[in-house]
PDB file of C-alpha atoms in Angstrom:
ATOM      1  CA  MET A1415       0.775  -8.028 -33.020  1.00 76.00           C
ATOM      2  CA  GLN A1416       4.066  -9.345 -31.711  1.00 85.00           C
ATOM      3  CA  LEU A1417       6.920  -7.433 -30.119  1.00 90.00           C
ATOM      4  CA  LEU A1418       9.636  -6.857 -32.716  1.00 92.00           C
ATOM      5  CA  TYR A1419      13.318  -7.647 -32.062  1.00 90.00           C
ATOM      6  CA  ILE A1420      12.443  -9.453 -28.836  1.00 88.00           C
ATOM      7  CA  ASN A1421      16.008 -10.676 -28.203  1.00 89.00           C
ATOM      8  CA  GLU A1422      17.225  -7.079 -28.168  1.00 88.00           C
ATOM      9  CA  HIS A1423      14.673  -6.271 -25.473  1.00 87.00           C
ATOM     10  CA  LEU A1424      15.446  -9.335 -23.369  1.00 87.00           C
ATOM     11  CA  SER A1425      19.212  -8.720 -23.449  1.00 87.00           C
ATOM     12  CA  CYS A1426      18.979  -4.990 -22.688  1.00 88.00           C
ATOM     13  CA  LEU A1427      20.315  -3.748 -19.319  1.00 83.00           C
ATOM     14  CA  ASN A1428      17.083  -1.772 -18.876  1.00 87.00           C
ATOM     15  CA  TYR A1429      14.905  -4.896 -19.083  1.00 92.00           C
ATOM     16  CA  GLU A1430      13.122  -5.512 -15.759  1.00 90.00           C
ATOM     17  CA  GLY A1431      13.158  -9.249 -15.332  1.00 80.00           C
ATOM     18  CA  GLY A1432      13.565  -9.493 -11.539  1.00 82.00           C
ATOM     19  CA  SER A1433      11.124 -10.747  -8.918  1.00 81.00           C
ATOM     20  CA  SER A1434       9.809  -7.258  -8.020  1.00 87.00           C
ATOM     21  CA  PRO A1435       9.558  -5.210 -11.212  1.00 92.00           C
ATOM     22  CA  THR A1436       8.073  -1.715 -11.211  1.00 94.00           C
ATOM     23  CA  ILE A1437       4.931  -3.061 -12.921  1.00 97.00           C
ATOM     24  CA  GLU A1438       3.933  -6.721 -12.772  1.00 96.00           C
ATOM     25  CA  ILE A1439       1.033  -8.932 -13.832  1.00 97.00           C
ATOM     26  CA  LYS A1440       0.238 -11.660 -11.293  1.00 97.00           C
ATOM     27  CA  ASN A1441      -2.200 -14.544 -11.730  1.00 97.00           C
ATOM     28  CA  ILE A1442      -3.619 -16.164  -8.583  1.00 97.00           C
ATOM     29  CA  LEU A1443      -5.589 -19.393  -8.881  1.00 97.00           C
ATOM     30  CA  LYS A1444      -8.880 -19.892  -7.046  1.00 96.00           C
ATOM     31  CA  ARG A1445      -8.433 -20.526  -3.295  1.00 95.00           C
ATOM     32  CA  LYS A1446      -4.710 -19.725  -3.524  1.00 95.00           C
ATOM     33  CA  LEU A1447      -3.148 -17.243  -1.136  1.00 94.00           C
ATOM     34  CA  TRP A1448      -0.598 -14.531  -1.962  1.00 93.00           C
ATOM     35  CA  LYS A1449       1.189 -12.804   0.897  1.00 90.00           C
ATOM     36  CA  THR A1450       3.772 -10.049   0.690  1.00 88.00           C
ATOM     37  CA  GLU A1451       5.099  -7.036   2.560  1.00 80.00           C
ATOM     38  CA  ALA A1452       4.867  -3.752   0.690  1.00 72.00           C
ATOM     39  CA  GLN A1453       8.104  -1.853   1.356  1.00 75.00           C
ATOM     40  CA  VAL A1454       6.891   0.859  -1.023  1.00 84.00           C
ATOM     41  CA  ALA A1455       3.351   1.986  -1.787  1.00 88.00           C
ATOM     42  CA  LYS A1456       1.520  -0.180  -4.322  1.00 93.00           C
ATOM     43  CA  ILE A1457      -1.427   0.402  -6.623  1.00 96.00           C
ATOM     44  CA  ILE A1458      -3.167  -2.823  -7.631  1.00 97.00           C
ATOM     45  CA  PHE A1459      -5.663  -3.246 -10.488  1.00 98.00           C
ATOM     46  CA  ILE A1460      -8.000  -6.253 -10.260  1.00 98.00           C
ATOM     47  CA  THR A1461      -8.584  -7.020 -13.927  1.00 98.00           C
ATOM     48  CA  LYS A1462     -10.129 -10.475 -13.514  1.00 98.00           C
ATOM     49  CA  GLY A1463     -11.765 -12.497 -10.751  1.00 97.00           C
ATOM     50  CA  ALA A1464     -12.466 -11.664  -7.121  1.00 97.00           C
ATOM     51  CA  ILE A1465     -10.347 -11.517  -3.978  1.00 97.00           C
ATOM     52  CA  LYS A1466     -10.467 -11.197  -0.228  1.00 95.00           C
ATOM     53  CA  ILE A1467      -7.786  -8.657   0.676  1.00 94.00           C
ATOM     54  CA  SER A1468      -6.360  -7.976   4.134  1.00 91.00           C
ATOM     55  CA  PHE A1469      -3.873  -5.295   5.168  1.00 87.00           C
ATOM     56  CA  GLY A1470      -3.579  -3.241   8.332  1.00 80.00           C
ATOM     57  CA  ASP A1471      -7.079  -3.084   9.812  1.00 78.00           C
ATOM     58  CA  ILE A1472      -8.768  -3.424   6.415  1.00 85.00           C
ATOM     59  CA  GLU A1473     -10.377  -6.674   5.264  1.00 87.00           C
ATOM     60  CA  GLU A1474     -12.597  -6.567   2.176  1.00 90.00           C
ATOM     61  CA  GLU A1475     -13.964  -8.828  -0.547  1.00 93.00           C
ATOM     62  CA  ILE A1476     -13.491  -7.100  -3.893  1.00 95.00           C
ATOM     63  CA  GLN A1477     -14.588  -7.975  -7.421  1.00 94.00           C
ATOM     64  CA  GLN A1478     -12.745  -7.254 -10.662  1.00 97.00           C
ATOM     65  CA  GLY A1479     -12.893  -3.680 -11.906  1.00 97.00           C
ATOM     66  CA  LYS A1480     -11.343  -2.097  -8.813  1.00 97.00           C
ATOM     67  CA  ILE A1481      -8.101  -0.229  -8.100  1.00 98.00           C
ATOM     68  CA  ILE A1482      -6.556  -0.591  -4.638  1.00 96.00           C
ATOM     69  CA  LEU A1483      -3.935   1.547  -2.871  1.00 94.00           C
ATOM     70  CA  ILE A1484      -1.590  -0.260  -0.455  1.00 92.00           C
ATOM     71  CA  PRO A1485       0.462   2.075   1.793  1.00 88.00           C
ATOM     72  CA  PRO A1486       4.200   1.444   2.223  1.00 84.00           C
ATOM     73  CA  ALA A1487       5.521  -0.845   4.976  1.00 80.00           C
ATOM     74  CA  THR A1488       2.258  -2.826   4.903  1.00 85.00           C
ATOM     75  CA  LYS A1489       1.801  -6.574   5.241  1.00 86.00           C
ATOM     76  CA  LEU A1490      -0.642  -7.723   2.587  1.00 91.00           C
ATOM     77  CA  LYS A1491      -2.658 -10.912   2.108  1.00 92.00           C
ATOM     78  CA  ILE A1492      -4.778 -11.693  -0.949  1.00 95.00           C
ATOM     79  CA  LEU A1493      -6.976 -14.799  -1.148  1.00 95.00           C
ATOM     80  CA  ALA A1494      -8.378 -15.506  -4.611  1.00 97.00           C
ATOM     81  CA  LYS A1495     -12.102 -16.258  -4.478  1.00 96.00           C
ATOM     82  CA  GLU A1496     -11.947 -17.065  -8.220  1.00 97.00           C
ATOM     83  CA  ASP A1497      -9.115 -17.367 -10.730  1.00 98.00           C
ATOM     84  CA  THR A1498      -7.784 -13.838 -10.515  1.00 98.00           C
ATOM     85  CA  CYS A1499      -5.444 -11.530 -12.416  1.00 98.00           C
ATOM     86  CA  ILE A1500      -3.976  -8.392 -10.865  1.00 98.00           C
ATOM     87  CA  THR A1501      -1.577  -5.750 -12.134  1.00 98.00           C
ATOM     88  CA  ILE A1502       0.776  -4.332  -9.511  1.00 97.00           C
ATOM     89  CA  PHE A1503       2.428  -0.895  -9.645  1.00 96.00           C
ATOM     90  CA  ARG A1504       5.317  -0.414  -7.187  1.00 94.00           C
ATOM     91  CA  LEU A1505       5.621   3.322  -6.505  1.00 89.00           C
ATOM     92  CA  ARG A1506       9.333   3.847  -5.918  1.00 82.00           C
ATOM     93  CA  VAL A1507       9.194   7.550  -6.762  1.00 75.00           C
ATOM     94  CA  GLN A1508       7.341  10.455  -5.189  1.00 75.00           C
ATOM     95  CA  ILE A1509       3.713  10.504  -6.315  1.00 80.00           C
ATOM     96  CA  ARG A1510       2.791  13.510  -8.461  1.00 82.00           C
ATOM     97  CA  LEU A1511      -0.598  13.720 -10.126  1.00 87.00           C
ATOM     98  CA  CYS A1512       0.902  16.145 -12.634  1.00 84.00           C
ATOM     99  CA  ASP A1513       3.584  18.849 -12.773  1.00 80.00           C
ATOM    100  CA  ARG A1514       1.066  21.518 -11.730  1.00 81.00           C
ATOM    101  CA  TYR A1515      -0.984  19.610  -9.162  1.00 85.00           C
ATOM    102  CA  SER A1516       0.471  17.830  -6.128  1.00 79.00           C
ATOM    103  CA  LEU A1517      -1.166  15.421  -3.716  1.00 81.00           C
ATOM    104  CA  GLU A1518      -1.044  18.119  -1.032  1.00 78.00           C
ATOM    105  CA  GLN A1519      -3.382  20.278  -3.119  1.00 84.00           C
ATOM    106  CA  LEU A1520      -6.140  17.698  -2.652  1.00 85.00           C
ATOM    107  CA  LEU A1521      -6.161  18.670   1.015  1.00 79.00           C
ATOM    108  CA  ARG A1522      -6.574  22.323   0.097  1.00 79.00           C
ATOM    109  CA  ASP A1523      -9.274  21.745  -2.518  1.00 79.00           C
ATOM    110  CA  GLU A1524     -11.395  19.218  -0.598  1.00 72.00           C
ATOM    111  CA  ASN A1525     -12.357  18.757   3.053  1.00 70.00           C
ATOM    112  CA  ILE A1526     -11.005  15.425   4.303  1.00 65.00           C
ATOM    113  CA  ASN A1527     -13.561  15.436   7.135  1.00 66.00           C
ATOM    114  CA  THR A1528     -16.540  15.350   4.746  1.00 66.00           C
ATOM    115  CA  VAL A1529     -15.505  12.352   2.617  1.00 65.00           C
ATOM    116  CA  LYS A1530     -15.538   8.610   3.197  1.00 68.00           C
ATOM    117  CA  LYS A1531     -11.935   7.478   3.361  1.00 68.00           C
ATOM    118  CA  GLN A1532     -11.264   4.310   1.368  1.00 75.00           C
ATOM    119  CA  ASN A1533      -8.402   2.694  -0.519  1.00 80.00           C
ATOM    120  CA  PHE A1534     -10.487   1.749  -3.587  1.00 92.00           C
ATOM    121  CA  LEU A1535     -11.452   3.256  -6.940  1.00 96.00           C
ATOM    122  CA  ASP A1536     -13.527   1.893  -9.821  1.00 97.00           C
ATOM    123  CA  ILE A1537     -11.740   1.178 -13.098  1.00 98.00           C
ATOM    124  CA  ASN A1538     -13.568   3.575 -15.427  1.00 97.00           C
ATOM    125  CA  PRO A1539     -13.601   3.150 -19.264  1.00 98.00           C
ATOM    126  CA  ILE A1540     -10.527   5.351 -19.780  1.00 98.00           C
ATOM    127  CA  MET A1541      -8.548   3.469 -17.138  1.00 98.00           C
ATOM    128  CA  SER A1542      -9.767   0.151 -18.544  1.00 98.00           C
ATOM    129  CA  GLY A1543      -8.293   1.008 -21.941  1.00 98.00           C
ATOM    130  CA  TYR A1544      -5.047   2.077 -20.286  1.00 98.00           C
ATOM    131  CA  ILE A1545      -4.594  -1.087 -18.210  1.00 98.00           C
ATOM    132  CA  ASN A1546      -5.603  -3.439 -21.049  1.00 97.00           C
ATOM    133  CA  MET A1547      -3.025  -1.893 -23.380  1.00 97.00           C
ATOM    134  CA  LEU A1548      -0.333  -1.968 -20.695  1.00 98.00           C
ATOM    135  CA  ASN A1549      -1.016  -5.611 -19.853  1.00 97.00           C
ATOM    136  CA  THR A1550      -0.793  -6.536 -23.539  1.00 97.00           C
ATOM    137  CA  CYS A1551       2.637  -4.909 -23.759  1.00 96.00           C
ATOM    138  CA  ILE A1552       3.887  -6.665 -20.607  1.00 96.00           C
ATOM    139  CA  ILE A1553       2.640 -10.054 -21.811  1.00 95.00           C
ATOM    140  CA  ASP A1554       4.490  -9.385 -25.079  1.00 95.00           C
ATOM    141  CA  GLN A1555       7.681  -8.914 -22.956  1.00 94.00           C
ATOM    142  CA  LEU A1556       7.908  -5.126 -23.247  1.00 95.00           C
ATOM    143  CA  ARG A1557       9.333  -4.537 -19.779  1.00 94.00           C
ATOM    144  CA  CYS A1558      11.759  -1.663 -20.120  1.00 94.00           C
ATOM    145  CA  ILE A1559      12.477   0.383 -16.975  1.00 92.00           C
ATOM    146  CA  TYR A1560      11.905   3.635 -18.881  1.00 93.00           C
ATOM    147  CA  PHE A1561       8.678   2.363 -20.425  1.00 96.00           C
ATOM    148  CA  PHE A1562       7.399   1.558 -16.918  1.00 95.00           C
ATOM    149  CA  GLU A1563       8.375   5.022 -15.666  1.00 93.00           C
ATOM    150  CA  ILE A1564       6.370   6.604 -18.492  1.00 95.00           C
ATOM    151  CA  LYS A1565       3.365   4.362 -17.810  1.00 96.00           C
ATOM    152  CA  ILE A1566       3.343   5.278 -14.113  1.00 95.00           C
ATOM    153  CA  LYS A1567       3.397   8.982 -15.024  1.00 93.00           C
ATOM    154  CA  GLU A1568       0.544   8.303 -17.443  1.00 96.00           C
ATOM    155  CA  LEU A1569      -1.378   6.514 -14.693  1.00 97.00           C
ATOM    156  CA  PHE A1570      -1.239   9.600 -12.477  1.00 95.00           C
ATOM    157  CA  PHE A1571      -2.158  11.931 -15.336  1.00 95.00           C
ATOM    158  CA  LEU A1572      -5.235   9.786 -16.043  1.00 97.00           C
ATOM    159  CA  LEU A1573      -6.199   9.746 -12.375  1.00 96.00           C
ATOM    160  CA  ARG A1574      -5.892  13.536 -12.337  1.00 95.00           C
ATOM    161  CA  ALA A1575      -7.884  13.942 -15.559  1.00 95.00           C
ATOM    162  CA  TYR A1576     -10.696  11.384 -15.159  1.00 97.00           C
ATOM    163  CA  TYR A1577     -11.380  11.086 -11.411  1.00 96.00           C
ATOM    164  CA  SER A1578     -12.830  13.782  -9.197  1.00 93.00           C
ATOM    165  CA  LYS A1579     -10.655  15.429  -6.571  1.00 91.00           C
ATOM    166  CA  ARG A1580     -13.064  14.115  -3.982  1.00 89.00           C
ATOM    167  CA  LYS A1581     -12.531  10.510  -5.109  1.00 92.00           C
ATOM    168  CA  LEU A1582      -8.767  10.995  -5.287  1.00 92.00           C
ATOM    169  CA  LEU A1583      -8.764  12.399  -1.767  1.00 90.00           C
ATOM    170  CA  CYS A1584     -10.591   9.283  -0.532  1.00 88.00           C
ATOM    171  CA  PHE A1585      -8.190   7.017  -2.431  1.00 92.00           C
ATOM    172  CA  PHE A1586      -4.888   8.629  -1.473  1.00 90.00           C
ATOM    173  CA  TYR A1587      -5.768   9.607   2.105  1.00 85.00           C
ATOM    174  CA  PRO A1588      -3.324   7.052   3.696  1.00 82.00           C
ATOM    175  CA  LEU A1589      -0.452   8.901   1.971  1.00 81.00           C
ATOM    176  CA  LEU A1590      -1.713  12.442   2.376  1.00 77.00           C
ATOM    177  CA  SER A1591      -0.320  15.167   4.591  1.00 68.00           C
ATOM    178  CA  LYS A1592       0.594  18.817   4.290  1.00 61.00           C
ATOM    179  CA  ASP A1593       4.240  17.705   4.081  1.00 72.00           C
ATOM    180  CA  THR A1594       4.369  14.594   1.900  1.00 72.00           C
ATOM    181  CA  ARG A1595       8.169  14.375   1.808  1.00 76.00           C
ATOM    182  CA  PHE A1596       8.244  14.080   5.590  1.00 84.00           C
ATOM    183  CA  SER A1597       5.219  11.761   5.814  1.00 80.00           C
ATOM    184  CA  ASP A1598       6.574   9.533   3.032  1.00 78.00           C
ATOM    185  CA  LEU A1599       9.877   9.177   4.912  1.00 83.00           C
ATOM    186  CA  ILE A1600       7.976   8.186   8.054  1.00 86.00           C
ATOM    187  CA  LEU A1601       5.694   5.718   6.249  1.00 81.00           C
ATOM    188  CA  ARG A1602       8.632   4.021   4.540  1.00 79.00           C
ATOM    189  CA  ASN A1603      10.693   3.593   7.689  1.00 83.00           C
ATOM    190  CA  TYR A1604       8.534   3.461  10.817  1.00 86.00           C
ATOM    191  CA  ASN A1605       8.461  -0.358  10.857  1.00 81.00           C
ATOM    192  CA  LYS A1606      12.271  -0.473  11.024  1.00 82.00           C
ATOM    193  CA  ILE A1607      12.459   1.363  14.361  1.00 84.00           C
ATOM    194  CA  LYS A1608      11.099   0.851  17.879  1.00 84.00           C
ATOM    195  CA  THR A1609      11.173   4.246  19.580  1.00 90.00           C
ATOM    196  CA  VAL A1610      10.323   7.876  18.820  1.00 92.00           C
ATOM    197  CA  LYS A1611      14.001   8.758  19.342  1.00 92.00           C
ATOM    198  CA  GLU A1612      15.100   6.325  16.610  1.00 90.00           C
ATOM    199  CA  LEU A1613      12.560   7.876  14.241  1.00 89.00           C
ATOM    200  CA  ALA A1614      13.736  11.389  15.135  1.00 91.00           C
ATOM    201  CA  ASP A1615      17.359  10.343  14.521  1.00 90.00           C
ATOM    202  CA  LEU A1616      16.367   8.981  11.114  1.00 84.00           C
ATOM    203  CA  THR A1617      14.981  12.387  10.125  1.00 84.00           C
ATOM    204  CA  HIS A1618      17.948  14.283  11.685  1.00 86.00           C
ATOM    205  CA  TYR A1619      15.723  16.182  14.121  1.00 87.00           C
ATOM    206  CA  SER A1620      15.985  16.721  17.849  1.00 91.00           C
ATOM    207  CA  ILE A1621      13.184  14.896  19.678  1.00 91.00           C
ATOM    208  CA  SER A1622      11.351  18.153  20.464  1.00 91.00           C
ATOM    209  CA  GLY A1623      11.662  19.431  16.879  1.00 90.00           C
ATOM    210  CA  PHE A1624      10.617  16.054  15.487  1.00 91.00           C
ATOM    211  CA  GLU A1625       7.558  15.842  17.736  1.00 92.00           C
ATOM    212  CA  LYS A1626       6.412  19.316  16.679  1.00 89.00           C
ATOM    213  CA  ARG A1627       6.781  18.584  12.967  1.00 88.00           C
ATOM    214  CA  PHE A1628       5.234  15.128  13.326  1.00 88.00           C
ATOM    215  CA  LYS A1629       2.158  16.466  15.142  1.00 86.00           C
ATOM    216  CA  ARG A1630       1.787  19.223  12.559  1.00 80.00           C
ATOM    217  CA  VAL A1631       1.799  16.645   9.737  1.00 78.00           C
ATOM    218  CA  PHE A1632      -0.055  13.670  11.291  1.00 80.00           C
ATOM    219  CA  GLY A1633      -2.240  15.472  13.816  1.00 75.00           C
ATOM    220  CA  ILE A1634      -1.200  13.304  16.789  1.00 86.00           C
ATOM    221  CA  SER A1635       1.976  12.640  18.765  1.00 91.00           C
ATOM    222  CA  PRO A1636       4.532  10.224  17.249  1.00 91.00           C
ATOM    223  CA  PHE A1637       4.242   7.978  20.330  1.00 92.00           C
ATOM    224  CA  LYS A1638       0.482   7.606  19.894  1.00 90.00           C
ATOM    225  CA  TRP A1639       0.817   7.153  16.107  1.00 88.00           C
ATOM    226  CA  LEU A1640       3.464   4.418  16.480  1.00 91.00           C
ATOM    227  CA  LYS A1641       1.217   2.651  18.977  1.00 89.00           C
ATOM    228  CA  GLN A1642      -1.653   2.758  16.463  1.00 87.00           C
ATOM    229  CA  GLN A1643       0.529   1.292  13.709  1.00 86.00           C
ATOM    230  CA  LYS A1644       1.761  -1.435  16.043  1.00 89.00           C
ATOM    231  CA  ALA A1645      -1.846  -2.322  16.863  1.00 89.00           C
ATOM    232  CA  LYS A1646      -2.768  -2.506  13.161  1.00 85.00           C
ATOM    233  CA  ASN A1647       0.209  -4.762  12.392  1.00 86.00           C
ATOM    234  CA  ILE A1648      -0.515  -7.070  15.322  1.00 90.00           C
ATOM    235  CA  TYR A1649      -4.174  -7.333  14.317  1.00 86.00           C
ATOM    236  CA  HIS A1650      -3.064  -8.284  10.788  1.00 83.00           C
ATOM    237  CA  GLU A1651      -0.621 -10.912  12.121  1.00 86.00           C
ATOM    238  CA  ILE A1652      -3.316 -12.505  14.277  1.00 88.00           C
ATOM    239  CA  ASN A1653      -5.855 -12.597  11.443  1.00 81.00           C
ATOM    240  CA  CYS A1654      -3.682 -13.294   8.441  1.00 78.00           C
ATOM    241  CA  SER A1655      -0.561 -15.208   9.455  1.00 80.00           C
ATOM    242  CA  GLY A1656       0.073 -18.701  10.750  1.00 80.00           C
ATOM    243  CA  LYS A1657       2.455 -17.440  13.427  1.00 88.00           C
ATOM    244  CA  THR A1658       1.971 -18.654  16.971  1.00 91.00           C
ATOM    245  CA  PHE A1659       1.094 -16.077  19.594  1.00 92.00           C
ATOM    246  CA  LYS A1660       4.506 -16.655  21.150  1.00 91.00           C
ATOM    247  CA  GLU A1661       6.149 -15.762  17.826  1.00 91.00           C
ATOM    248  CA  ILE A1662       4.027 -12.612  17.519  1.00 92.00           C
ATOM    249  CA  SER A1663       4.894 -11.696  21.128  1.00 92.00           C
ATOM    250  CA  LEU A1664       8.615 -11.967  20.425  1.00 91.00           C
ATOM    251  CA  GLU A1665       8.390 -10.077  17.113  1.00 89.00           C
ATOM    252  CA  TYR A1666       6.600  -7.131  18.733  1.00 90.00           C
ATOM    253  CA  ASP A1667       8.707  -7.084  21.926  1.00 88.00           C
ATOM    254  CA  PHE A1668       6.140  -8.318  24.424  1.00 91.00           C
ATOM    255  CA  ASN A1669       7.618 -10.047  27.458  1.00 87.00           C
ATOM    256  CA  SER A1670       5.226 -12.968  27.070  1.00 88.00           C
ATOM    257  CA  PRO A1671       2.048 -14.082  25.269  1.00 88.00           C
ATOM    258  CA  ALA A1672       0.172 -12.919  28.393  1.00 91.00           C
ATOM    259  CA  HIS A1673       1.293  -9.331  27.690  1.00 93.00           C
ATOM    260  CA  LEU A1674       0.116  -9.721  24.067  1.00 93.00           C
ATOM    261  CA  ASN A1675      -3.177 -11.008  25.453  1.00 91.00           C
ATOM    262  CA  ASN A1676      -3.602  -7.866  27.579  1.00 92.00           C
ATOM    263  CA  PHE A1677      -2.621  -5.609  24.659  1.00 92.00           C
ATOM    264  CA  CYS A1678      -5.314  -7.189  22.473  1.00 92.00           C
ATOM    265  CA  LYS A1679      -7.988  -6.884  25.142  1.00 91.00           C
ATOM    266  CA  ILE A1680      -7.210  -3.180  25.583  1.00 91.00           C
ATOM    267  CA  ASN A1681      -6.937  -2.338  21.863  1.00 89.00           C
ATOM    268  CA  PHE A1682      -9.325  -4.814  20.194  1.00 88.00           C
ATOM    269  CA  GLY A1683     -11.686  -5.768  23.018  1.00 89.00           C
ATOM    270  CA  ASP A1684     -10.867  -9.478  22.820  1.00 89.00           C
ATOM    271  CA  THR A1685      -8.094 -12.047  23.203  1.00 91.00           C
ATOM    272  CA  PRO A1686      -5.867 -12.987  20.231  1.00 90.00           C
ATOM    273  CA  GLY A1687      -7.270 -16.527  20.399  1.00 90.00           C
ATOM    274  CA  ASN A1688     -10.850 -15.349  19.975  1.00 89.00           C
ATOM    275  CA  ILE A1689      -9.884 -12.864  17.247  1.00 87.00           C
ATOM    276  CA  ARG A1690      -8.151 -15.596  15.274  1.00 87.00           C
ATOM    277  CA  LYS A1691     -10.960 -18.094  15.866  1.00 83.00           C
ATOM    278  CA  LEU A1692     -13.477 -15.691  14.361  1.00 78.00           C
ATOM    279  CA  ASN A1693     -11.405 -15.612  11.172  1.00 67.00           C
ATOM    280  CA  ASN A1694     -11.014 -19.410  11.020  1.00 59.00           C
ATOM    281  CA  ILE A1695      -7.212 -19.344  11.258  1.00 43.00           C
ATOM    282  CA  SER A1696      -5.824 -21.954  13.597  1.00 39.00           C
ATOM    283  CA  THR A1697      -2.945 -21.299  16.002  1.00 37.00           C
TER     284      THR A1697
END
């Protein structure tokens, strides 16, 4: 079938025709690289092909038939091992599995310490039908903002209905806390600041009040957590970017590449040169 009255759709103010629509189909040719920075959380369906994906401290080769969660404020690199098609969902609203079941309830219903934490799910038959139908509509130019909002709600309803709580806990663990509004604010903004005080100011807390709430939600101090995130981002830059070590040093406020060198030895057990060499990326 063809989309009826296509000119009415294309000329509508609610038509999402920009470079970062809420839902997007992206084709990546074999051996081509796609790099982006996820300002908001993303869910990616691999509907065709195979990829090598790198973000944070995660680097995996994944075949078609998988769903991937990318946390917000994450630098992402995808290398197509074959001609590949992915569907990207940009989650610009608070995630709700349904009106009666929040993400926080996963923490109450399942023990996070007894599951293997991972950012991947299999596309089951129900989800396969959902994504195939959605992709057909997008290819036909049905790209209404309100249609996309409905399809994202449907996505979460299907996850709630056809995946176990245990699997959902594994999948959503990077976004989970007992206070998702607070944790979401932190995850969206931590890469824009450099100190705990700046982060506390962003949330309109005193430093002492912020540190208490942060530790209650994340389980560690904000200083230690920010250091961990910095380490993950630096590791990604070394492995996945073509930046020189001097450029990385400047971007992450090291006084010199020698200070970056020491940071890497302490946190990763090796120099940035050796880390990059192992991943066949030249300086």
